[in-house]
Amino acid sequence: MDIVKIGGSLLTDKTAYRKFFQKKASTIIQNLIHLEDFILVHGGGSFGHYISERYGLPGEISDERIRAASIVKYDMTDLNQKIVKMLNTRNRPSIGISPFFLHSHEDFNYDIVRKTIKNRIIPVLYGDVYFRDGFLDILSGDSIMVSLARIFKPRRTIFMSDVDGVYDRDPKKYRDATLMNTYSSESVSFGTISNDVTGGMELKFKSMIQCRDMGIKTYLINGNYPERIDTIGTKEFMGTEFV
Ligand code: ATP
Ligand code: IPE
């Protein structure tokens, strides 16, 4: 089994509220459907971060945050259903699962994911808002990846973002940044984060290290070229392998 995360920066324009990249999303899904057995996780991009940032989510429960959370919850469901539909119409039955409903007693219960897989349905999870004693919190898709990896011990965890892999520093700011084909423990800088309330590349990076440390083959690839998924493990591989 593989667990794949599609970053919100691939599915949406992170600078424009609810701007969905239909064509790009569909190309990514097209490149995933031939994987035999997988769990899909996706991020929020401007369906999640825009309203969250504007109205102070995550944060203590207040009337304004409740209003904001209900909008984010709706928008994230909407984004998720677009992805689910793309899988369903390609004859890969799938079901959206929000962590909002999985949280109780300080933890997330992923039993429903197990049941879904058992019934040969692809679970499609996503970053979302949830209640945590007195708090309206946000769980990122990257954190979901780590939890699922721990429970399901997949063969591979594959993270897709909008860059070719991990660089020694932000490649969008520094043109001479160097791509790391493998990452073990070198020092990397991430700079400041914008349009992202869950921690951007730095959180993703930490999540990838946690997956690697569980003994799972872990990769970061550029989802703008989703066919690169088929080059994993070959000489042609373009991306970062965590070793
Ligand atoms: P998520 O939002 O789920 O964390 P995402 O795919 O939406 O994932 P971002 O959070 O936007 O991705 O993170 C990707 C961005 O991180 C890249 O576009 C890049 O500009 C930035 N970045 C900063 N530092 C680095 C680095 N050292 N190596 C690679 N990318 C970096
Ligand atoms: C964020 O999930 C979800 C919300 C803000 C509600 P992620 O952290 O996984 O999203 P991306 O990938 O950064 O867009």
PDB file of C-alpha atoms and ligand atoms in Angstrom:
ATOM      1  CA  MET A   1       0.000   0.000   0.000  1.00  0.00           C
ATOM      2  CA  ASP A   2       1.025   3.620  -0.643  1.00  0.00           C
ATOM      3  CA  ILE A   3      -0.124   6.756   1.146  1.00  0.00           C
ATOM      4  CA  VAL A   4      -0.046   9.848  -1.061  1.00  0.00           C
ATOM      5  CA  LYS A   5      -0.534  13.486  -0.115  1.00  0.00           C
ATOM      6  CA  ILE A   6      -1.413  16.150  -2.670  1.00  0.00           C
ATOM      7  CA  GLY A   7      -0.406  19.578  -1.328  1.00  0.00           C
ATOM      8  CA  GLY A   8      -2.929  22.388  -1.413  1.00  0.00           C
ATOM      9  CA  SER A   9      -0.572  24.442  -3.566  1.00  0.00           C
ATOM     10  CA  LEU A  10      -1.164  21.974  -6.417  1.00  0.00           C
ATOM     11  CA  LEU A  11      -4.937  21.842  -6.160  1.00  0.00           C
ATOM     12  CA  THR A  12      -5.554  25.563  -5.683  1.00  0.00           C
ATOM     13  CA  ASP A  13      -4.140  29.000  -6.226  1.00  0.00           C
ATOM     14  CA  LYS A  14      -3.011  29.691  -2.650  1.00  0.00           C
ATOM     15  CA  THR A  15      -3.348  33.454  -3.192  1.00  0.00           C
ATOM     16  CA  ALA A  16      -6.981  33.423  -4.434  1.00  0.00           C
ATOM     17  CA  TYR A  17      -9.882  32.239  -2.245  1.00  0.00           C
ATOM     18  CA  ARG A  18     -11.344  28.928  -3.488  1.00  0.00           C
ATOM     19  CA  LYS A  19      -9.582  29.022  -6.850  1.00  0.00           C
ATOM     20  CA  PHE A  20      -9.454  25.365  -7.898  1.00  0.00           C
ATOM     21  CA  PHE A  21      -6.970  24.041 -10.462  1.00  0.00           C
ATOM     22  CA  GLN A  22      -9.349  21.595 -12.156  1.00  0.00           C
ATOM     23  CA  LYS A  23      -7.010  20.523 -14.964  1.00  0.00           C
ATOM     24  CA  LYS A  24      -3.979  20.048 -12.732  1.00  0.00           C
ATOM     25  CA  ALA A  25      -5.990  18.118 -10.131  1.00  0.00           C
ATOM     26  CA  SER A  26      -7.415  15.878 -12.814  1.00  0.00           C
ATOM     27  CA  THR A  27      -3.946  15.142 -14.278  1.00  0.00           C
ATOM     28  CA  ILE A  28      -2.662  14.196 -10.828  1.00  0.00           C
ATOM     29  CA  ILE A  29      -5.615  11.871 -10.192  1.00  0.00           C
ATOM     30  CA  GLN A  30      -5.132  10.313 -13.636  1.00  0.00           C
ATOM     31  CA  ASN A  31      -1.549   9.484 -12.649  1.00  0.00           C
ATOM     32  CA  LEU A  32      -2.595   7.969  -9.325  1.00  0.00           C
ATOM     33  CA  ILE A  33      -5.373   5.629 -10.425  1.00  0.00           C
ATOM     34  CA  HIS A  34      -3.013   2.942 -11.660  1.00  0.00           C
ATOM     35  CA  LEU A  35      -1.527   2.520  -8.159  1.00  0.00           C
ATOM     36  CA  GLU A  36      -2.898  -0.749  -6.879  1.00  0.00           C
ATOM     37  CA  ASP A  37      -3.719   0.112  -3.338  1.00  0.00           C
ATOM     38  CA  PHE A  38      -3.519   3.566  -1.799  1.00  0.00           C
ATOM     39  CA  ILE A  39      -4.879   6.051   0.719  1.00  0.00           C
ATOM     40  CA  LEU A  40      -5.121   9.624  -0.506  1.00  0.00           C
ATOM     41  CA  VAL A  41      -4.654  12.729   1.643  1.00  0.00           C
ATOM     42  CA  HIS A  42      -4.922  16.290   0.398  1.00  0.00           C
ATOM     43  CA  GLY A  43      -4.313  19.777   1.698  1.00  0.00           C
ATOM     44  CA  GLY A  44      -6.526  22.819   1.698  1.00  0.00           C
ATOM     45  CA  GLY A  45      -4.730  25.541  -0.210  1.00  0.00           C
ATOM     46  CA  SER A  46      -7.008  28.572  -0.538  1.00  0.00           C
ATOM     47  CA  PHE A  47     -10.087  26.490   0.419  1.00  0.00           C
ATOM     48  CA  GLY A  48      -8.572  26.108   3.898  1.00  0.00           C
ATOM     49  CA  HIS A  49      -5.966  28.721   4.633  1.00  0.00           C
ATOM     50  CA  TYR A  50      -7.587  31.886   3.322  1.00  0.00           C
ATOM     51  CA  ILE A  51     -10.558  32.134   5.731  1.00  0.00           C
ATOM     52  CA  SER A  52      -8.545  30.511   8.550  1.00  0.00           C
ATOM     53  CA  GLU A  53      -5.842  33.153   8.367  1.00  0.00           C
ATOM     54  CA  ARG A  54      -8.332  35.986   8.064  1.00  0.00           C
ATOM     55  CA  TYR A  55     -10.416  35.001  11.104  1.00  0.00           C
ATOM     56  CA  GLY A  56      -7.702  33.769  13.437  1.00  0.00           C
ATOM     57  CA  LEU A  57      -7.994  29.982  13.145  1.00  0.00           C
ATOM     58  CA  PRO A  58      -6.739  27.992  14.923  1.00  0.00           C
ATOM     59  CA  GLY A  59      -7.693  29.683  18.200  1.00  0.00           C
ATOM     60  CA  GLU A  60      -9.944  29.685  21.246  1.00  0.00           C
ATOM     61  CA  ILE A  61     -13.631  29.209  20.538  1.00  0.00           C
ATOM     62  CA  SER A  62     -15.433  32.498  19.849  1.00  0.00           C
ATOM     63  CA  ASP A  63     -18.523  33.441  17.832  1.00  0.00           C
ATOM     64  CA  GLU A  64     -16.391  34.756  15.003  1.00  0.00           C
ATOM     65  CA  ARG A  65     -14.195  31.650  14.898  1.00  0.00           C
ATOM     66  CA  ILE A  66     -17.279  29.398  14.944  1.00  0.00           C
ATOM     67  CA  ARG A  67     -18.599  31.271  11.901  1.00  0.00           C
ATOM     68  CA  ALA A  68     -15.217  31.011  10.177  1.00  0.00           C
ATOM     69  CA  ALA A  69     -14.843  27.306  11.010  1.00  0.00           C
ATOM     70  CA  SER A  70     -18.211  26.472   9.516  1.00  0.00           C
ATOM     71  CA  ILE A  71     -17.178  28.188   6.277  1.00  0.00           C
ATOM     72  CA  VAL A  72     -13.806  26.392   6.231  1.00  0.00           C
ATOM     73  CA  LYS A  73     -15.545  23.090   6.978  1.00  0.00           C
ATOM     74  CA  TYR A  74     -17.885  23.653   4.038  1.00  0.00           C
ATOM     75  CA  ASP A  75     -15.117  24.745   1.679  1.00  0.00           C
ATOM     76  CA  MET A  76     -12.879  21.793   2.590  1.00  0.00           C
ATOM     77  CA  THR A  77     -15.743  19.344   2.072  1.00  0.00           C
ATOM     78  CA  ASP A  78     -16.390  20.935  -1.291  1.00  0.00           C
ATOM     79  CA  LEU A  79     -12.734  20.608  -2.339  1.00  0.00           C
ATOM     80  CA  ASN A  80     -12.635  17.017  -1.087  1.00  0.00           C
ATOM     81  CA  GLN A  81     -15.759  16.057  -3.031  1.00  0.00           C
ATOM     82  CA  LYS A  82     -14.198  17.355  -6.262  1.00  0.00           C
ATOM     83  CA  ILE A  83     -11.305  14.937  -5.726  1.00  0.00           C
ATOM     84  CA  VAL A  84     -13.589  12.065  -4.699  1.00  0.00           C
ATOM     85  CA  LYS A  85     -15.669  12.596  -7.847  1.00  0.00           C
ATOM     86  CA  MET A  86     -12.554  12.463 -10.018  1.00  0.00           C
ATOM     87  CA  LEU A  87     -11.678   9.060  -8.554  1.00  0.00           C
ATOM     88  CA  ASN A  88     -15.226   7.724  -8.724  1.00  0.00           C
ATOM     89  CA  THR A  89     -15.648   8.669 -12.369  1.00  0.00           C
ATOM     90  CA  ARG A  90     -12.392   6.818 -13.140  1.00  0.00           C
ATOM     91  CA  ASN A  91     -13.776   3.674 -11.617  1.00  0.00           C
ATOM     92  CA  ARG A  92     -11.811   3.903  -8.374  1.00  0.00           C
ATOM     93  CA  PRO A  93     -14.567   4.044  -5.728  1.00  0.00           C
ATOM     94  CA  SER A  94     -13.582   6.434  -2.979  1.00  0.00           C
ATOM     95  CA  ILE A  95     -15.009   8.179   0.072  1.00  0.00           C
ATOM     96  CA  GLY A  96     -14.092  11.506   1.700  1.00  0.00           C
ATOM     97  CA  ILE A  97     -13.182  11.339   5.398  1.00  0.00           C
ATOM     98  CA  SER A  98     -12.811  14.487   7.502  1.00  0.00           C
ATOM     99  CA  PRO A  99     -10.749  14.374  10.697  1.00  0.00           C
ATOM    100  CA  PHE A 100     -13.438  16.662  12.213  1.00  0.00           C
ATOM    101  CA  PHE A 101     -15.514  13.559  12.991  1.00  0.00           C
ATOM    102  CA  LEU A 102     -12.612  11.388  14.124  1.00  0.00           C
ATOM    103  CA  HIS A 103     -11.444  13.383  17.120  1.00  0.00           C
ATOM    104  CA  SER A 104     -12.329  12.348  20.666  1.00  0.00           C
ATOM    105  CA  HIS A 105     -10.445  12.196  23.966  1.00  0.00           C
ATOM    106  CA  GLU A 106      -7.375  14.078  22.722  1.00  0.00           C
ATOM    107  CA  ASP A 107      -6.837  11.710  19.824  1.00  0.00           C
ATOM    108  CA  PHE A 108      -7.991  10.793  16.321  1.00  0.00           C
ATOM    109  CA  ASN A 109      -9.562   7.411  15.726  1.00  0.00           C
ATOM    110  CA  TYR A 110      -8.837   6.153  12.219  1.00  0.00           C
ATOM    111  CA  ASP A 111     -10.827   2.872  12.474  1.00  0.00           C
ATOM    112  CA  ILE A 112     -13.182   4.019   9.734  1.00  0.00           C
ATOM    113  CA  VAL A 113     -10.198   4.263   7.373  1.00  0.00           C
ATOM    114  CA  ARG A 114      -9.425   0.593   8.027  1.00  0.00           C
ATOM    115  CA  LYS A 115     -13.039  -0.362   7.374  1.00  0.00           C
ATOM    116  CA  THR A 116     -13.064   1.638   4.143  1.00  0.00           C
ATOM    117  CA  ILE A 117      -9.918  -0.074   2.843  1.00  0.00           C
ATOM    118  CA  LYS A 118     -11.297  -3.496   3.801  1.00  0.00           C
ATOM    119  CA  ASN A 119     -14.264  -2.771   1.571  1.00  0.00           C
ATOM    120  CA  ARG A 120     -11.966  -1.847  -1.305  1.00  0.00           C
ATOM    121  CA  ILE A 121     -12.879   1.824  -1.227  1.00  0.00           C
ATOM    122  CA  ILE A 122     -10.137   4.454  -1.377  1.00  0.00           C
ATOM    123  CA  PRO A 123     -10.209   6.729   1.713  1.00  0.00           C
ATOM    124  CA  VAL A 124      -9.612  10.378   0.820  1.00  0.00           C
ATOM    125  CA  LEU A 125      -8.645  12.324   3.942  1.00  0.00           C
ATOM    126  CA  TYR A 126      -7.814  16.013   4.197  1.00  0.00           C
ATOM    127  CA  GLY A 127      -6.645  18.756   6.500  1.00  0.00           C
ATOM    128  CA  ASP A 128      -9.609  20.286   8.323  1.00  0.00           C
ATOM    129  CA  VAL A 129     -10.896  22.172  11.367  1.00  0.00           C
ATOM    130  CA  TYR A 130     -11.909  20.284  14.514  1.00  0.00           C
ATOM    131  CA  PHE A 131     -12.888  20.921  18.150  1.00  0.00           C
ATOM    132  CA  ARG A 132     -10.307  20.322  20.839  1.00  0.00           C
ATOM    133  CA  ASP A 133     -11.413  21.283  24.367  1.00  0.00           C
ATOM    134  CA  GLY A 134     -12.244  24.977  24.149  1.00  0.00           C
ATOM    135  CA  PHE A 135     -10.248  25.324  20.994  1.00  0.00           C
ATOM    136  CA  LEU A 136     -10.994  25.362  17.289  1.00  0.00           C
ATOM    137  CA  ASP A 137      -7.957  23.682  15.866  1.00  0.00           C
ATOM    138  CA  ILE A 138      -6.732  22.727  12.399  1.00  0.00           C
ATOM    139  CA  LEU A 139      -5.226  19.366  11.595  1.00  0.00           C
ATOM    140  CA  SER A 140      -2.922  19.454   8.611  1.00  0.00           C
ATOM    141  CA  GLY A 141      -2.851  16.781   5.928  1.00  0.00           C
ATOM    142  CA  ASP A 142       0.859  16.349   6.664  1.00  0.00           C
ATOM    143  CA  SER A 143       0.063  15.327  10.266  1.00  0.00           C
ATOM    144  CA  ILE A 144      -2.598  12.925   8.967  1.00  0.00           C
ATOM    145  CA  MET A 145       0.126  11.345   6.793  1.00  0.00           C
ATOM    146  CA  VAL A 146       2.245  10.600   9.876  1.00  0.00           C
ATOM    147  CA  SER A 147      -0.677   9.080  11.817  1.00  0.00           C
ATOM    148  CA  LEU A 148      -1.773   6.919   8.886  1.00  0.00           C
ATOM    149  CA  ALA A 149       1.815   5.797   8.248  1.00  0.00           C
ATOM    150  CA  ARG A 150       2.096   4.699  11.874  1.00  0.00           C
ATOM    151  CA  ILE A 151      -1.161   2.728  11.732  1.00  0.00           C
ATOM    152  CA  PHE A 152      -1.054   1.230   8.245  1.00  0.00           C
ATOM    153  CA  LYS A 153       2.711   0.796   7.722  1.00  0.00           C
ATOM    154  CA  PRO A 154       2.527   1.482   3.980  1.00  0.00           C
ATOM    155  CA  ARG A 155       5.236   0.485   1.516  1.00  0.00           C
ATOM    156  CA  ARG A 156       5.740   4.153   0.599  1.00  0.00           C
ATOM    157  CA  THR A 157       4.626   7.637   1.666  1.00  0.00           C
ATOM    158  CA  ILE A 158       4.657  10.036  -1.258  1.00  0.00           C
ATOM    159  CA  PHE A 159       4.283  13.774  -0.744  1.00  0.00           C
ATOM    160  CA  MET A 160       3.452  15.923  -3.762  1.00  0.00           C
ATOM    161  CA  SER A 161       4.143  19.637  -3.678  1.00  0.00           C
ATOM    162  CA  ASP A 162       4.793  22.372  -6.231  1.00  0.00           C
ATOM    163  CA  VAL A 163       8.606  22.094  -6.124  1.00  0.00           C
ATOM    164  CA  ASP A 164      10.948  19.396  -7.468  1.00  0.00           C
ATOM    165  CA  GLY A 165      11.923  18.256  -3.972  1.00  0.00           C
ATOM    166  CA  VAL A 166      13.711  19.490  -0.874  1.00  0.00           C
ATOM    167  CA  TYR A 167      16.302  22.204  -1.564  1.00  0.00           C
ATOM    168  CA  ASP A 168      18.950  23.552   0.774  1.00  0.00           C
ATOM    169  CA  ARG A 169      16.840  26.750   0.865  1.00  0.00           C
ATOM    170  CA  ASP A 170      13.589  28.068  -0.643  1.00  0.00           C
ATOM    171  CA  PRO A 171      13.972  27.627  -4.451  1.00  0.00           C
ATOM    172  CA  LYS A 172      11.307  30.274  -5.124  1.00  0.00           C
ATOM    173  CA  LYS A 173      13.420  32.896  -3.346  1.00  0.00           C
ATOM    174  CA  TYR A 174      16.922  31.716  -4.227  1.00  0.00           C
ATOM    175  CA  ARG A 175      17.560  30.767  -7.858  1.00  0.00           C
ATOM    176  CA  ASP A 176      20.819  29.077  -6.905  1.00  0.00           C
ATOM    177  CA  ALA A 177      19.177  26.783  -4.323  1.00  0.00           C
ATOM    178  CA  THR A 178      20.357  23.165  -4.682  1.00  0.00           C
ATOM    179  CA  LEU A 179      17.958  20.244  -5.055  1.00  0.00           C
ATOM    180  CA  MET A 180      18.701  17.320  -2.767  1.00  0.00           C
ATOM    181  CA  ASN A 181      18.108  13.995  -4.533  1.00  0.00           C
ATOM    182  CA  THR A 182      18.428  12.248  -1.209  1.00  0.00           C
ATOM    183  CA  TYR A 183      17.946  13.686   2.226  1.00  0.00           C
ATOM    184  CA  SER A 184      19.369  12.200   5.398  1.00  0.00           C
ATOM    185  CA  SER A 185      20.223  14.918   7.941  1.00  0.00           C
ATOM    186  CA  GLU A 186      21.763  17.896   6.108  1.00  0.00           C
ATOM    187  CA  SER A 187      20.784  21.391   7.232  1.00  0.00           C
ATOM    188  CA  VAL A 188      17.948  23.013   5.279  1.00  0.00           C
ATOM    189  CA  SER A 189      16.361  26.461   5.600  1.00  0.00           C
ATOM    190  CA  PHE A 190      12.690  27.228   4.902  1.00  0.00           C
ATOM    191  CA  GLY A 191      12.367  31.007   5.351  1.00  0.00           C
ATOM    192  CA  THR A 192       9.053  32.585   6.335  1.00  0.00           C
ATOM    193  CA  ILE A 193       5.674  31.074   5.528  1.00  0.00           C
ATOM    194  CA  SER A 194       2.818  32.879   3.788  1.00  0.00           C
ATOM    195  CA  ASN A 195      -0.787  31.813   3.019  1.00  0.00           C
ATOM    196  CA  ASP A 196      -0.427  28.789   5.270  1.00  0.00           C
ATOM    197  CA  VAL A 197      -1.718  28.387   8.829  1.00  0.00           C
ATOM    198  CA  THR A 198      -0.388  24.865   9.300  1.00  0.00           C
ATOM    199  CA  GLY A 199       3.341  25.338   8.859  1.00  0.00           C
ATOM    200  CA  GLY A 200       4.156  25.122   5.136  1.00  0.00           C
ATOM    201  CA  MET A 201       7.143  23.176   3.859  1.00  0.00           C
ATOM    202  CA  GLU A 202       8.772  23.004   7.280  1.00  0.00           C
ATOM    203  CA  LEU A 203       5.912  20.941   8.743  1.00  0.00           C
ATOM    204  CA  LYS A 204       5.843  18.781   5.627  1.00  0.00           C
ATOM    205  CA  PHE A 205       9.576  18.231   5.968  1.00  0.00           C
ATOM    206  CA  LYS A 206       9.244  17.197   9.635  1.00  0.00           C
ATOM    207  CA  SER A 207       6.370  14.878   8.727  1.00  0.00           C
ATOM    208  CA  MET A 208       8.461  13.255   5.976  1.00  0.00           C
ATOM    209  CA  ILE A 209      11.305  12.682   8.431  1.00  0.00           C
ATOM    210  CA  GLN A 210       8.884  11.044  10.879  1.00  0.00           C
ATOM    211  CA  CYS A 211       7.625   8.701   8.138  1.00  0.00           C
ATOM    212  CA  ARG A 212      11.197   7.853   7.128  1.00  0.00           C
ATOM    213  CA  ASP A 213      12.101   7.187  10.768  1.00  0.00           C
ATOM    214  CA  MET A 214       9.324   4.569  10.893  1.00  0.00           C
ATOM    215  CA  GLY A 215      11.226   2.690   8.197  1.00  0.00           C
ATOM    216  CA  ILE A 216       8.848   3.704   5.383  1.00  0.00           C
ATOM    217  CA  LYS A 217      10.229   4.706   1.978  1.00  0.00           C
ATOM    218  CA  THR A 218       9.410   8.408   1.783  1.00  0.00           C
ATOM    219  CA  TYR A 219       9.528  10.766  -1.208  1.00  0.00           C
ATOM    220  CA  LEU A 220       8.797  14.389  -2.104  1.00  0.00           C
ATOM    221  CA  ILE A 221       7.957  14.907  -5.765  1.00  0.00           C
ATOM    222  CA  ASN A 222       6.652  17.745  -7.905  1.00  0.00           C
ATOM    223  CA  GLY A 223       2.942  17.174  -8.538  1.00  0.00           C
ATOM    224  CA  ASN A 224       3.110  19.462 -11.567  1.00  0.00           C
ATOM    225  CA  TYR A 225       4.789  16.421 -13.147  1.00  0.00           C
ATOM    226  CA  PRO A 226       2.796  13.622 -11.515  1.00  0.00           C
ATOM    227  CA  GLU A 227       4.183  11.017 -13.953  1.00  0.00           C
ATOM    228  CA  ARG A 228       7.361  11.236 -11.873  1.00  0.00           C
ATOM    229  CA  ILE A 229       5.629   8.897  -9.438  1.00  0.00           C
ATOM    230  CA  ASP A 230       6.431   6.095 -11.881  1.00  0.00           C
ATOM    231  CA  THR A 231      10.156   6.909 -11.809  1.00  0.00           C
ATOM    232  CA  ILE A 232      10.452   6.307  -8.055  1.00  0.00           C
ATOM    233  CA  GLY A 233      13.166   3.737  -7.483  1.00  0.00           C
ATOM    234  CA  THR A 234      14.659   4.156 -11.009  1.00  0.00           C
ATOM    235  CA  LYS A 235      17.716   6.064 -12.260  1.00  0.00           C
ATOM    236  CA  GLU A 236      15.378   8.638 -13.844  1.00  0.00           C
ATOM    237  CA  PHE A 237      13.818   9.582 -10.498  1.00  0.00           C
ATOM    238  CA  MET A 238      13.399  13.318 -10.071  1.00  0.00           C
ATOM    239  CA  GLY A 239      12.557  14.369  -6.526  1.00  0.00           C
ATOM    240  CA  THR A 240      13.874  13.840  -3.015  1.00  0.00           C
ATOM    241  CA  GLU A 241      14.133  10.431  -1.410  1.00  0.00           C
ATOM    242  CA  PHE A 242      14.418  10.413   2.391  1.00  0.00           C
ATOM    243  CA  VAL A 243      17.144   7.970   3.346  1.00  0.00           C
TER     244      VAL A 243
HETATM  245  P1  ATP B   1       1.289  21.973   2.442  1.00  0.00           P
HETATM  246  O1  ATP B   1       0.652  23.290   2.262  1.00  0.00           O
HETATM  247  O2  ATP B   1       0.429  20.804   2.597  1.00  0.00           O
HETATM  248  O3  ATP B   1       2.343  22.051   3.498  1.00  0.00           O
HETATM  249  P2  ATP B   1       1.924  22.465  -0.241  1.00  0.00           P
HETATM  250  O4  ATP B   1       2.231  21.526  -1.344  1.00  0.00           O
HETATM  251  O5  ATP B   1       0.713  23.288  -0.340  1.00  0.00           O
HETATM  252  O6  ATP B   1       1.925  21.665   1.071  1.00  0.00           O
HETATM  253  P3  ATP B   1       3.611  24.597   0.678  1.00  0.00           P
HETATM  254  O7  ATP B   1       3.261  24.517   2.105  1.00  0.00           O
HETATM  255  O8  ATP B   1       3.156  25.786  -0.110  1.00  0.00           O
HETATM  256  O9  ATP B   1       3.203  23.294  -0.112  1.00  0.00           O
HETATM  257  O10 ATP B   1       5.172  24.388   0.557  1.00  0.00           O
HETATM  258  C1  ATP B   1       5.789  24.373  -0.697  1.00  0.00           C
HETATM  259  C2  ATP B   1       6.675  25.568  -0.814  1.00  0.00           C
HETATM  260  O11 ATP B   1       7.703  25.505   0.154  1.00  0.00           O
HETATM  261  C3  ATP B   1       7.408  25.658  -2.123  1.00  0.00           C
HETATM  262  O12 ATP B   1       6.647  26.284  -3.094  1.00  0.00           O
HETATM  263  C4  ATP B   1       8.677  26.445  -1.762  1.00  0.00           C
HETATM  264  O13 ATP B   1       8.609  27.783  -2.198  1.00  0.00           O
HETATM  265  C5  ATP B   1       8.692  26.449  -0.233  1.00  0.00           C
HETATM  266  N1  ATP B   1       9.997  26.095   0.356  1.00  0.00           N
HETATM  267  C6  ATP B   1      10.583  26.796   1.371  1.00  0.00           C
HETATM  268  N2  ATP B   1      11.770  26.265   1.696  1.00  0.00           N
HETATM  269  C7  ATP B   1      11.960  25.192   0.885  1.00  0.00           C
HETATM  270  C8  ATP B   1      13.005  24.238   0.755  1.00  0.00           C
HETATM  271  N3  ATP B   1      14.108  24.270   1.514  1.00  0.00           N
HETATM  272  N4  ATP B   1      12.891  23.247  -0.182  1.00  0.00           N
HETATM  273  C9  ATP B   1      11.766  23.199  -0.957  1.00  0.00           C
HETATM  274  N5  ATP B   1      10.729  24.094  -0.883  1.00  0.00           N
HETATM  275  C10 ATP B   1      10.821  25.072   0.031  1.00  0.00           C
HETATM  276  C1  IPE B   2      -4.978  22.669   5.831  1.00  0.00           C
HETATM  277  O1  IPE B   2      -4.482  21.431   5.470  1.00  0.00           O
HETATM  278  C2  IPE B   2      -6.455  22.606   6.049  1.00  0.00           C
HETATM  279  C3  IPE B   2      -7.030  23.890   6.510  1.00  0.00           C
HETATM  280  C4  IPE B   2      -6.434  25.040   6.560  1.00  0.00           C
HETATM  281  C5  IPE B   2      -8.430  23.855   6.951  1.00  0.00           C
HETATM  282  P1  IPE B   2      -2.989  21.334   4.937  1.00  0.00           P
HETATM  283  O2  IPE B   2      -2.053  22.006   5.858  1.00  0.00           O
HETATM  284  O3  IPE B   2      -2.721  19.882   4.691  1.00  0.00           O
HETATM  285  O4  IPE B   2      -3.125  22.127   3.563  1.00  0.00           O
HETATM  286  P2  IPE B   2      -2.032  22.638   2.515  1.00  0.00           P
HETATM  287  O5  IPE B   2      -1.498  21.438   1.814  1.00  0.00           O
HETATM  288  O6  IPE B   2      -0.998  23.366   3.332  1.00  0.00           O
HETATM  289  O7  IPE B   2      -2.782  23.551   1.611  1.00  0.00           O
END
